[in-house]
Coordinates of C-alpha atoms in Angstrom, one line a residue:
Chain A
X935 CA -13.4 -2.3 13.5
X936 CA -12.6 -1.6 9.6
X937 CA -12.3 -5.1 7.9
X938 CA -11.9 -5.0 4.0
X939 CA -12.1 -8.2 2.2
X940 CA -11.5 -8.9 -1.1
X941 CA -12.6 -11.9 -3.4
X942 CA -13.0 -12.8 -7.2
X943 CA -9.3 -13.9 -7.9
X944 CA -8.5 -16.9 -9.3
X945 CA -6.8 -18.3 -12.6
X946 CA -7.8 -17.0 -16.1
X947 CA -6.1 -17.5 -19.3
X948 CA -3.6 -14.8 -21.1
X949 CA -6.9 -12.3 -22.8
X950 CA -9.3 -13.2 -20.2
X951 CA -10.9 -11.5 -17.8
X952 CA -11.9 -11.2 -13.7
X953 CA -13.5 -8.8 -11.6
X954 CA -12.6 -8.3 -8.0
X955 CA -14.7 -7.4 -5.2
X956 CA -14.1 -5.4 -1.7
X957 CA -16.3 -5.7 0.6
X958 CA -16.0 -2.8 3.0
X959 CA -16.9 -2.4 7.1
X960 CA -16.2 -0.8 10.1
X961 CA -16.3 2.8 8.6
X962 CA -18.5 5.1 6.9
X963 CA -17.1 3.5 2.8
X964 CA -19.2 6.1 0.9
X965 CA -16.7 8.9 2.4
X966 CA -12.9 7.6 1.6
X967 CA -11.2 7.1 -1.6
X968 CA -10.0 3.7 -1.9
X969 CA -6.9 1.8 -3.5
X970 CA -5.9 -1.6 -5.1
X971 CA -2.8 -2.6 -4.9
X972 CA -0.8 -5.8 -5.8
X973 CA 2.6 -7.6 -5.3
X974 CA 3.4 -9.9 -7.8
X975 CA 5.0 -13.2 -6.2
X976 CA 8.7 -12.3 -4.4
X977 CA 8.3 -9.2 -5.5
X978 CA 7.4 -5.6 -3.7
X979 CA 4.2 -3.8 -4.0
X980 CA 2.9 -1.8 -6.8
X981 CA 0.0 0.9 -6.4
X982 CA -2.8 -0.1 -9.1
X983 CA -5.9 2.6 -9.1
X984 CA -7.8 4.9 -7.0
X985 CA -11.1 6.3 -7.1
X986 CA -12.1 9.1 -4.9
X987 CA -14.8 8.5 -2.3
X988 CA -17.6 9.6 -4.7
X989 CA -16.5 7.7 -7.9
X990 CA -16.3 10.9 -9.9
X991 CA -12.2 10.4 -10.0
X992 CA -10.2 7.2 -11.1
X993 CA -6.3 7.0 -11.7
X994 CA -4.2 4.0 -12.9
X995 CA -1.0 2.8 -12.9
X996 CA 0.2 2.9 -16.6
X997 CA 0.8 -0.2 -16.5
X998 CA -2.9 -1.5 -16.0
X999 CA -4.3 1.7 -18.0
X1000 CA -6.9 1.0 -20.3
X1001 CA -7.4 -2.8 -19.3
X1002 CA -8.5 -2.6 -15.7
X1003 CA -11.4 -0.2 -14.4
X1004 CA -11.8 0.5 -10.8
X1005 CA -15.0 1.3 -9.4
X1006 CA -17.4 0.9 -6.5
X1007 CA -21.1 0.8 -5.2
X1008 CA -21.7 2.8 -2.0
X1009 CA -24.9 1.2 -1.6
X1010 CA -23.2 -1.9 -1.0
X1011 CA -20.2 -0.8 0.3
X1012 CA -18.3 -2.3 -2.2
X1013 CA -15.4 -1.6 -4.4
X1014 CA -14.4 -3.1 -7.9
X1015 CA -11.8 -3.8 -10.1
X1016 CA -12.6 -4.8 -13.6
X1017 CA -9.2 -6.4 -15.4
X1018 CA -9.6 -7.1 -18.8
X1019 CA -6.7 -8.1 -21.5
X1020 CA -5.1 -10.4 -18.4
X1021 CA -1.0 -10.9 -19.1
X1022 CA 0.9 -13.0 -17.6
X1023 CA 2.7 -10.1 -15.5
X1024 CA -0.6 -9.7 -14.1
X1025 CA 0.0 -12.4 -11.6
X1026 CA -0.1 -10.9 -8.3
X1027 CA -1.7 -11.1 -4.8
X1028 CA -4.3 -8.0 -5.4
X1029 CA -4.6 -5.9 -2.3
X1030 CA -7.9 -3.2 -1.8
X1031 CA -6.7 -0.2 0.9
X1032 CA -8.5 3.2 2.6
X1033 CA -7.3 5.8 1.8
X1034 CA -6.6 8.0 4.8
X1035 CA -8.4 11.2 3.7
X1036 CA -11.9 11.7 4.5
X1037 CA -14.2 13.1 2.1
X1038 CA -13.5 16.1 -0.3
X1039 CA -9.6 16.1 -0.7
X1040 CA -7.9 16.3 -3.3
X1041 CA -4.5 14.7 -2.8
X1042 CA -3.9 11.3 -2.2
X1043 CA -3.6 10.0 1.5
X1044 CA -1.5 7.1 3.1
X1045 CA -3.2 3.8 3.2
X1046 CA -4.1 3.1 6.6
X1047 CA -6.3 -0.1 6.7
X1048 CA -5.6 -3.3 4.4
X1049 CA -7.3 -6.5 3.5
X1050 CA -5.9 -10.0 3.4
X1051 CA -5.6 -9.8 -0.8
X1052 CA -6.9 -12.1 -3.4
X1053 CA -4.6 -14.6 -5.7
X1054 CA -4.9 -13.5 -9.4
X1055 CA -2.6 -16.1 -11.7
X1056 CA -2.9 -15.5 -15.6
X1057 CA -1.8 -18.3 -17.1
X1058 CA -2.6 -21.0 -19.9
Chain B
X1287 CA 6.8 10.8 -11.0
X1288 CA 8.5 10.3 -7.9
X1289 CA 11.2 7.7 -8.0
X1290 CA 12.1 6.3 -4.3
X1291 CA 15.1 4.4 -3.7
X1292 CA 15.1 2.2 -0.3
X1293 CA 19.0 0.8 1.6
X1294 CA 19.9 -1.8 2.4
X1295 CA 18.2 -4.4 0.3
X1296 CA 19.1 -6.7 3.3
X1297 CA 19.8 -5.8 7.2
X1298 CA 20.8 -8.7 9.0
X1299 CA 20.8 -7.8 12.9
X1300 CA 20.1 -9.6 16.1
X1301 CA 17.3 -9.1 18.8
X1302 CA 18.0 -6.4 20.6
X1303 CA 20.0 -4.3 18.4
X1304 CA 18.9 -1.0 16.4
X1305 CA 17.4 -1.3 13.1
X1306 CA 18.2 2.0 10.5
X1307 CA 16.1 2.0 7.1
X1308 CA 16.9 4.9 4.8
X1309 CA 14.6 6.1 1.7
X1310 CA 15.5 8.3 -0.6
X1311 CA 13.5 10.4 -2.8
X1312 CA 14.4 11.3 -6.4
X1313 CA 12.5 14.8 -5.6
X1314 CA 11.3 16.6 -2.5
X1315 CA 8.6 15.2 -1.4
X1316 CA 6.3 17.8 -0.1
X1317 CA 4.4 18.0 3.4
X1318 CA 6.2 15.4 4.6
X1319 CA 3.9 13.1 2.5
X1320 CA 5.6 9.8 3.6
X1321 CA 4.7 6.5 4.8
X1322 CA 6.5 3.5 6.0
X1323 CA 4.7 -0.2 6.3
X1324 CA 5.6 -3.2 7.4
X1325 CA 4.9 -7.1 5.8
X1326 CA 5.3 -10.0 7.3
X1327 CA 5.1 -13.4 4.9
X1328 CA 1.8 -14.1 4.0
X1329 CA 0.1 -11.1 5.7
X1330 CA -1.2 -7.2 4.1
X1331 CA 1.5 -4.7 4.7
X1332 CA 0.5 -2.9 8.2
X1333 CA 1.1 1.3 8.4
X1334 CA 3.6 1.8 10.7
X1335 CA 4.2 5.6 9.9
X1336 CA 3.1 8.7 8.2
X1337 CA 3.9 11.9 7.6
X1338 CA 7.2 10.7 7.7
X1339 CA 7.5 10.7 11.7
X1340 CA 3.9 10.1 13.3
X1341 CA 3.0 6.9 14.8
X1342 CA -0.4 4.9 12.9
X1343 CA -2.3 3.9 15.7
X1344 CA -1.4 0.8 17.8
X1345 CA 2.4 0.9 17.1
X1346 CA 4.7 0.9 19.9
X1347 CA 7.4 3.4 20.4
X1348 CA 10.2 1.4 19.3
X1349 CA 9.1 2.5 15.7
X1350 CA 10.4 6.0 15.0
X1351 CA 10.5 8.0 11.4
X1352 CA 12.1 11.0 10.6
X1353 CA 13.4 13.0 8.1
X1354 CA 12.4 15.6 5.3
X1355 CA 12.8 16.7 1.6
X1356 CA 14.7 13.4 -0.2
X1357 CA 16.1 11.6 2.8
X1358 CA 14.0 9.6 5.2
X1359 CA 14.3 6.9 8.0
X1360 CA 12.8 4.4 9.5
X1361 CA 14.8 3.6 12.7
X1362 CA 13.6 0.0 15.3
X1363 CA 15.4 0.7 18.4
X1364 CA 15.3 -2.4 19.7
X1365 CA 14.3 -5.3 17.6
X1366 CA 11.8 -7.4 18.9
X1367 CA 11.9 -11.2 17.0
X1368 CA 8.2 -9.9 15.5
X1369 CA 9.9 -7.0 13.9
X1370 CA 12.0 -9.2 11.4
X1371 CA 10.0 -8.0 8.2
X1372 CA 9.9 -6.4 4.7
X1373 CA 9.6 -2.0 5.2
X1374 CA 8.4 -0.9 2.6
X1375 CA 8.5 3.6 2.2
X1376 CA 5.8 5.2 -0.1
X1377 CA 5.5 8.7 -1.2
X1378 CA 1.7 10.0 -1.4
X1379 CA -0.2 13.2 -2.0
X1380 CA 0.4 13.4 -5.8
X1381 CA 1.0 9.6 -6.6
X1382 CA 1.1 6.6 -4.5
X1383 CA 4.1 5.1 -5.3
X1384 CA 6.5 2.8 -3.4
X1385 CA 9.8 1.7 -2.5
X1386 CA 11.2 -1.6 -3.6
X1387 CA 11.7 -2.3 0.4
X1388 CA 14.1 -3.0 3.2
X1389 CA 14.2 -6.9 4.2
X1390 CA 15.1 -7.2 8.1
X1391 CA 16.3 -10.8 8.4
X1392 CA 18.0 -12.4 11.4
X1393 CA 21.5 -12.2 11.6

């Protein structure tokens, strides 16, 4: 069965900087796109970056663009996200989702498998 | 960018009765290229829907979608005490964005 879990969260100071990790199961990784999203505390869920299947595309939300990076390692079936310049409205619960489109498409699919999320508190 | 816009904020109902969610889309969302989810407190949102009326695998019939364009539902027919729960609509294809959600509380 597909089992994503994430890990690296934690708390950092305002500036600082963490790097998630995804570990990826169940499915052939090296062939979907993949998501992070996050969900700040009482608060509803906010799509954060994508890269397609073959890392050779990566969108972000403007509001993490040009601080976070996503990225991932299909030898290890692994995906990333790199969040640099942390702020306090960082906080969140950050999520890593499939995308549901195999392979070589070119528009974004619905998320169909989820993992349990990592904690990520910025504060001093 | 596609703004979606979810009613109510709140549904308070009891077991048994029939749950109506509405999203609305600030543009036509093409294909059909919407999603509902669930969340439950302290768990990852779960795909109940797509393409605004097909069934994600595993979820029982009492979960229906429909709709087109800018106006979409999410409809329980009977609520069973495991569906009281955040819905949350998104809009994908060109964007991944998502509705601030439906909370389905106990009446």
């Amino acid at each position: 069965q597909v089992q994503l879990v994430e890990s690296g969260g934690g708390v950092v100071q305002p500036g600082g900087s963490l790097r998630l990790s995804c570990a990826a199961s169940g499915f052939t990784f090296s062939s979907y796109g993949m998501h992070w999203v996050r969900q700040a505390p009482g608060k509803g869920l906010e799509w954060v970056a994508f890269i397609r299947y073959d890392g050779s595309n990566k969108y972000y939300a403007d509001s993490v663009k040009g601080r976070f990076t996503i990225s991932r390692d299909n030898s290890k079936n692994t995906l990333y996200l790199q969040m640099n310049s942390l702020r306090a409205e960082d906080t969140a619960v950050y999520y890593c989702a499939k995308d549901s489109n195999y392979g070589d498409y070119v528009r974004v699919g619905y998320f169909d498998y989820w993992g349990q999320g990592t904690l990520v508190t910025v504060s001093s | 960018e596609i703004v979606l816009t979810q009613s109510p904020g709140t549904l308070s109902l009891s077991p048994g009765e029939r749950a109506t969610l509405s999203c609305r889309a600030s543009q036509s969302v093409s294909s059909s290229y919407l999603a509902w989810y669930q969340q439950k407190p302290g768990q990852a949102p779960r795909l109940l829907i797509y393409g605004a009326s097909s069934r994600a695998t595993g979820i029982p019939d009492r979960f229906s979608g429909s709709g087109s364009g800018t106006d979409f539902t999410l409809t329980i027919s009977r609520l069973e005490p495991e569906d009281f729960a955040v819905y949350y609509c998104q809009q994908y294809g060109s964007s991944a964005y998502f509705g601030p959600g439906t909370k389905v509380d106990i009446k």
